[in-house]
Tab-separated table of C-alpha atoms in Angstrom:
chain	number	residue	atom	x	y	z
A	1	MET	CA	214.689	144.098	98.846
A	2	ALA	CA	212.093	141.032	98.421
A	3	LYS	CA	213.130	138.170	100.381
A	4	GLY	CA	214.109	134.744	99.280
A	5	VAL	CA	214.763	135.694	95.521
A	6	LYS	CA	216.285	132.916	93.726
A	7	PRO	CA	216.616	132.425	90.009
A	8	ARG	CA	216.786	129.209	88.285
A	9	VAL	CA	217.538	128.531	84.912
A	10	LYS	CA	217.783	125.542	82.544
A	11	VAL	CA	220.154	125.749	79.300
A	12	PRO	CA	221.501	122.710	77.773
A	13	LYS	CA	225.382	122.322	78.005
A	14	SER	CA	226.266	121.824	74.415
A	15	ALA	CA	224.388	122.435	71.217
A	16	ALA	CA	225.546	122.559	67.635
A	17	ALA	CA	226.248	125.693	65.741
A	18	GLY	CA	223.149	127.803	64.567
A	19	ASP	CA	221.006	125.181	66.996
A	20	VAL	CA	217.424	126.746	68.312
A	21	ILE	CA	217.569	125.670	71.708
A	22	THR	CA	214.762	126.148	74.394
A	23	ILE	CA	215.638	127.825	77.908
A	24	LYS	CA	213.550	127.577	80.923
A	25	THR	CA	213.838	129.948	83.705
A	26	LEU	CA	211.949	130.648	87.174
A	27	ILE	CA	212.482	132.762	89.786
A	28	ASN	CA	211.123	133.038	93.325
A	29	HIS	CA	209.207	136.072	93.478
A	30	LYS	CA	205.666	136.561	95.205
A	31	MET	CA	204.477	139.658	92.735
A	32	GLU	CA	202.278	141.182	94.682
A	33	SER	CA	200.025	142.786	92.249
A	34	GLY	CA	198.585	145.893	94.366
A	35	GLN	CA	195.244	144.647	93.797
A	36	ARG	CA	195.002	142.083	96.714
A	37	LYS	CA	193.903	143.975	100.747
A	38	ASP	CA	195.064	142.546	103.755
A	39	LYS	CA	192.723	141.562	106.874
A	40	GLN	CA	192.152	145.290	107.778
A	41	GLY	CA	191.040	146.020	103.863
A	42	ASN	CA	194.353	147.848	103.274
A	43	ARG	CA	195.621	147.597	99.871
A	44	ILE	CA	198.844	145.749	99.664
A	45	PRO	CA	201.326	147.578	97.698
A	46	ARG	CA	202.625	146.481	94.408
A	47	SER	CA	205.985	144.318	94.581
A	48	ILE	CA	206.513	142.888	91.240
A	49	ILE	CA	209.357	141.964	88.785
A	50	HIS	CA	208.594	144.308	85.947
A	51	ARG	CA	211.184	143.465	83.483
A	52	PHE	CA	212.761	140.218	82.153
A	53	ASN	CA	215.958	140.397	79.704
A	54	CYS	CA	218.162	137.696	78.393
A	55	ASP	CA	221.619	138.313	76.297
A	56	PHE	CA	224.044	136.000	74.889
A	57	ASN	CA	227.443	137.152	74.400
A	58	GLY	CA	225.989	140.771	74.397
A	59	GLN	CA	223.371	140.421	71.679
A	60	ASN	CA	219.801	140.306	72.962
A	61	VAL	CA	217.533	137.162	72.868
A	62	ILE	CA	214.259	138.573	74.639
A	63	ASP	CA	213.213	141.406	76.641
A	64	ILE	CA	210.105	140.920	78.237
A	65	THR	CA	207.622	143.570	80.175
A	66	LEU	CA	205.856	141.882	82.954
A	67	GLU	CA	202.684	143.569	84.649
A	68	PRO	CA	201.109	142.485	87.836
A	69	ALA	CA	198.647	139.774	86.040
A	70	ILE	CA	202.198	137.495	86.141
A	71	SER	CA	201.834	134.606	88.502
A	72	THR	CA	203.646	134.337	91.470
A	73	ASN	CA	207.027	132.779	90.965
A	74	PRO	CA	207.310	133.903	87.146
A	75	TYR	CA	208.074	131.101	84.938
A	76	ILE	CA	209.247	132.022	81.706
A	77	GLN	CA	210.147	130.016	78.887
A	78	PHE	CA	211.443	130.813	75.099
A	79	LYS	CA	214.291	129.737	72.437
A	80	ALA	CA	217.396	131.035	71.665
A	81	LYS	CA	219.108	130.610	68.555
A	82	VAL	CA	223.362	129.649	69.045
A	83	PRO	CA	225.776	130.635	66.825
A	84	GLU	CA	229.000	129.933	69.014
A	85	SER	CA	229.972	129.154	72.367
A	86	GLY	CA	229.377	131.618	74.786
A	87	GLU	CA	227.601	132.826	78.067
A	88	PHE	CA	223.598	133.456	78.334
A	89	VAL	CA	223.141	136.416	80.989
A	90	PHE	CA	219.514	136.493	82.543
A	91	THR	CA	218.289	139.490	84.278
A	92	TRP	CA	215.039	140.425	86.324
A	93	TYR	CA	214.428	144.112	87.498
A	94	ASP	CA	212.642	144.201	90.594
A	95	ASP	CA	209.920	147.051	91.156
A	96	ASP	CA	212.293	147.727	94.433
A	97	GLY	CA	215.203	148.615	92.303
A	98	SER	CA	216.755	145.164	92.878
A	99	VAL	CA	218.236	143.602	89.660
A	100	TYR	CA	218.747	139.825	89.682
A	101	GLU	CA	221.088	138.145	87.538
A	102	ALA	CA	221.850	134.569	86.318
A	103	ARG	CA	224.467	133.263	83.861
A	104	LYS	CA	224.444	130.133	82.241
A	105	SER	CA	227.521	129.081	79.417
A	106	ILE	CA	226.947	126.803	76.533
A	107	THR	CA	229.737	125.247	74.381
A	108	VAL	CA	228.910	124.593	70.534
A	109	GLY	CA	230.955	121.597	69.400
B	1	MET	CA	156.556	149.389	96.392
B	2	GLU	CA	156.490	153.038	96.361
B	3	PHE	CA	159.711	155.087	96.123
B	4	THR	CA	160.930	158.510	97.434
B	5	ARG	CA	161.828	161.011	95.012
B	6	ARG	CA	165.813	160.621	96.617
B	7	GLU	CA	165.524	156.715	96.290
B	8	THR	CA	164.545	157.225	92.493
B	9	LEU	CA	167.211	159.584	92.139
B	10	ALA	CA	170.010	157.317	93.894
B	11	LEU	CA	168.469	154.675	91.682
B	12	GLY	CA	168.953	156.306	88.599
B	13	ALA	CA	172.610	157.413	89.680
B	14	GLY	CA	173.504	153.988	90.252
B	15	ALA	CA	172.084	152.225	87.098
B	16	ALA	CA	174.124	155.115	85.422
B	17	ALA	CA	177.228	153.938	86.982
B	18	LEU	CA	176.708	150.661	86.022
B	19	ALA	CA	175.804	151.046	82.338
B	20	VAL	CA	179.254	153.247	82.062
B	21	LEU	CA	181.508	151.093	83.530
B	22	PRO	CA	181.646	148.332	81.227
B	23	ILE	CA	182.423	150.581	78.492
B	24	ARG	CA	185.128	152.344	80.394
B	25	VAL	CA	186.869	148.937	80.956
B	26	GLU	CA	186.541	148.178	76.920
B	27	ALA	CA	188.293	151.300	76.266
B	28	SER	CA	191.064	150.537	78.238
B	29	VAL	CA	191.768	147.451	76.432
B	30	GLU	CA	191.498	149.357	73.355
B	31	ASP	CA	193.564	151.856	74.621
B	32	GLU	CA	196.347	149.384	75.142
B	33	ILE	CA	196.096	147.826	71.838
B	34	ALA	CA	196.223	151.081	70.093
B	35	ALA	CA	199.121	151.858	72.287
B	36	PHE	CA	200.712	148.866	70.890
B	37	THR	CA	199.758	149.140	67.553
B	38	GLY	CA	199.795	152.775	67.098
B	39	GLY	CA	196.264	152.352	65.597
B	40	ALA	CA	197.354	149.911	62.566
B	41	GLU	CA	194.803	147.507	61.540
B	42	ILE	CA	195.045	144.001	63.399
B	43	VAL	CA	194.950	140.929	60.988
B	44	GLU	CA	193.854	137.733	62.402
B	45	GLY	CA	195.802	134.514	62.116
B	46	GLY	CA	199.512	134.025	61.983
B	47	VAL	CA	199.807	134.102	65.705
B	48	GLU	CA	199.382	131.006	67.950
B	49	LEU	CA	197.723	131.702	71.139
B	50	THR	CA	197.646	128.284	73.623
B	51	ALA	CA	195.586	128.611	76.719
B	52	PRO	CA	193.761	126.079	78.550
B	53	GLU	CA	189.967	126.231	77.808
B	54	ILE	CA	189.136	125.951	81.521
B	55	ALA	CA	191.563	127.214	84.317
B	56	GLU	CA	190.785	126.365	87.744
B	57	ASN	CA	193.012	128.420	89.039
B	58	GLY	CA	193.289	131.768	88.051
B	59	ASN	CA	196.406	132.644	89.804
B	60	THR	CA	198.841	130.270	87.419
B	61	VAL	CA	197.422	129.865	84.107
B	62	PRO	CA	200.033	128.641	81.712
B	63	ILE	CA	199.827	130.417	78.412
B	64	SER	CA	202.100	130.553	74.911
B	65	VAL	CA	202.437	132.362	72.323
B	66	SER	CA	204.228	131.730	68.958
B	67	ALA	CA	204.212	134.180	65.973
B	68	PRO	CA	206.883	133.050	63.271
B	69	GLY	CA	208.271	136.595	61.953
B	70	ALA	CA	207.048	138.627	64.937
B	71	VAL	CA	209.735	140.857	66.532
B	72	ALA	CA	207.212	141.598	69.652
B	73	ILE	CA	203.864	140.382	71.084
B	74	LYS	CA	201.642	141.898	73.468
B	75	VAL	CA	199.310	139.626	75.668
B	76	ILE	CA	196.206	141.213	77.124
B	77	ALA	CA	193.685	139.911	79.406
B	78	THR	CA	190.450	141.956	78.203
B	79	LYS	CA	188.433	141.544	81.782
B	80	ASN	CA	191.304	141.514	84.031
B	81	PRO	CA	191.444	144.957	86.509
B	82	SER	CA	194.529	146.007	84.440
B	83	PRO	CA	194.457	144.604	81.052
B	84	LYS	CA	198.044	144.278	80.409
B	85	VAL	CA	199.931	140.989	81.156
B	86	ALA	CA	203.395	141.221	79.189
B	87	THR	CA	204.901	142.500	76.283
B	88	ILE	CA	207.304	140.318	74.726
B	89	ASN	CA	210.184	142.008	72.653
B	90	PHE	CA	212.117	139.311	70.342
B	91	GLY	CA	216.148	140.159	70.082
B	92	ALA	CA	218.469	139.423	67.150
B	93	LEU	CA	219.447	135.799	68.886
B	94	SER	CA	215.106	135.016	69.705
B	95	GLY	CA	215.512	131.296	67.930
B	96	SER	CA	211.695	131.812	66.938
B	97	SER	CA	209.224	134.089	68.257
B	98	GLU	CA	207.556	132.159	71.013
B	99	ALA	CA	207.261	132.227	74.408
B	100	SER	CA	205.684	130.589	77.465
B	101	LEU	CA	204.254	132.258	80.645
B	102	ARG	CA	202.088	131.626	83.488
B	103	ILE	CA	199.444	134.631	83.950
B	104	ARG	CA	196.816	135.533	86.287
B	105	LEU	CA	192.827	136.188	85.299
B	106	ALA	CA	190.584	137.705	87.559
B	107	LYS	CA	187.446	135.666	85.694
B	108	THR	CA	186.199	133.879	82.758
B	109	GLN	CA	187.420	136.141	79.619
B	110	GLU	CA	189.325	136.347	76.612
B	111	VAL	CA	193.178	136.619	76.051
B	112	ARG	CA	194.574	138.358	73.397
B	113	ALA	CA	197.887	138.112	71.710
B	114	ILE	CA	198.982	140.875	69.068
B	115	ALA	CA	201.837	140.233	67.096
B	116	LYS	CA	204.267	142.790	65.817
B	117	MET	CA	205.297	141.596	62.481
B	118	ALA	CA	208.616	142.585	61.490
B	119	ASP	CA	207.302	144.166	58.351
B	120	GLY	CA	205.501	146.786	60.500
B	121	SER	CA	202.008	144.975	60.064
B	122	PHE	CA	200.095	143.386	63.193
B	123	ARG	CA	198.471	139.847	63.576
B	124	GLY	CA	196.091	139.030	66.580
B	125	ALA	CA	194.611	135.473	67.995
B	126	SER	CA	192.304	135.354	70.510
B	127	GLN	CA	191.367	132.579	73.309
B	128	THR	CA	188.627	132.589	75.749
B	129	VAL	CA	189.780	131.005	78.942
B	130	LYS	CA	187.322	129.562	81.735
B	131	VAL	CA	188.260	130.369	85.197
B	132	THR	CA	186.936	129.146	88.274
B	133	ILE	CA	188.593	130.916	90.867
B	134	GLY	CA	189.786	134.391	89.910
B	135	GLY	CA	193.248	135.305	90.681
B	136	CYS	CA	193.605	139.168	91.414
B	137	GLY	CA	192.596	139.092	94.949
B	138	GLY	CA	190.016	141.247	96.178
């Protein structure tokens, strides 16, 4: 498991029903592309987060397949529609099988 | 300057390899696009791809894609060692079909976004990004 992986998510605390909100996510990850070489000229093996998924109350918002061409510490910004109060579940899938998860609640009032 | 038979052959082989190489790279870009569209025609327009004209550091190039009514967007960096960048699938609660990412670009090249619309048609957009320092190592 890659060390020091810490997901960070920014979601507004409240919104009006049916509002489209902006969500920003960032996760610490070196995203080793598999193209770089070390000092001895050996290829450093690929180690990236290959998938990001966001659900709201069990309904899918966005599902992104990430390739090695994504920068270190992947930053993803997108929009979501909030029909009711609930919880966003963000999931990152690492090449090594680890799954990182973050949850954020939003109140519709 | 005189060439021996061996040197001439080696030169010829090198030139042939050079000539073949760029075609292969292009082909893999086309393969990626075909794998996404299934060979369907791509109409330019209807997709907005925002990328900087000049990126000083190819390691983090901020891009954003937006295509109203799209169900999925594929981003391709045409001259990267591996042209695939990301495939974004928009779910039922996606407010508007847009997303921002930070990507790696190996050198100055064209970034392409292809959107799959809800009606099954495909839209495309391209933007050339000048890269000062490449971002793929090696």
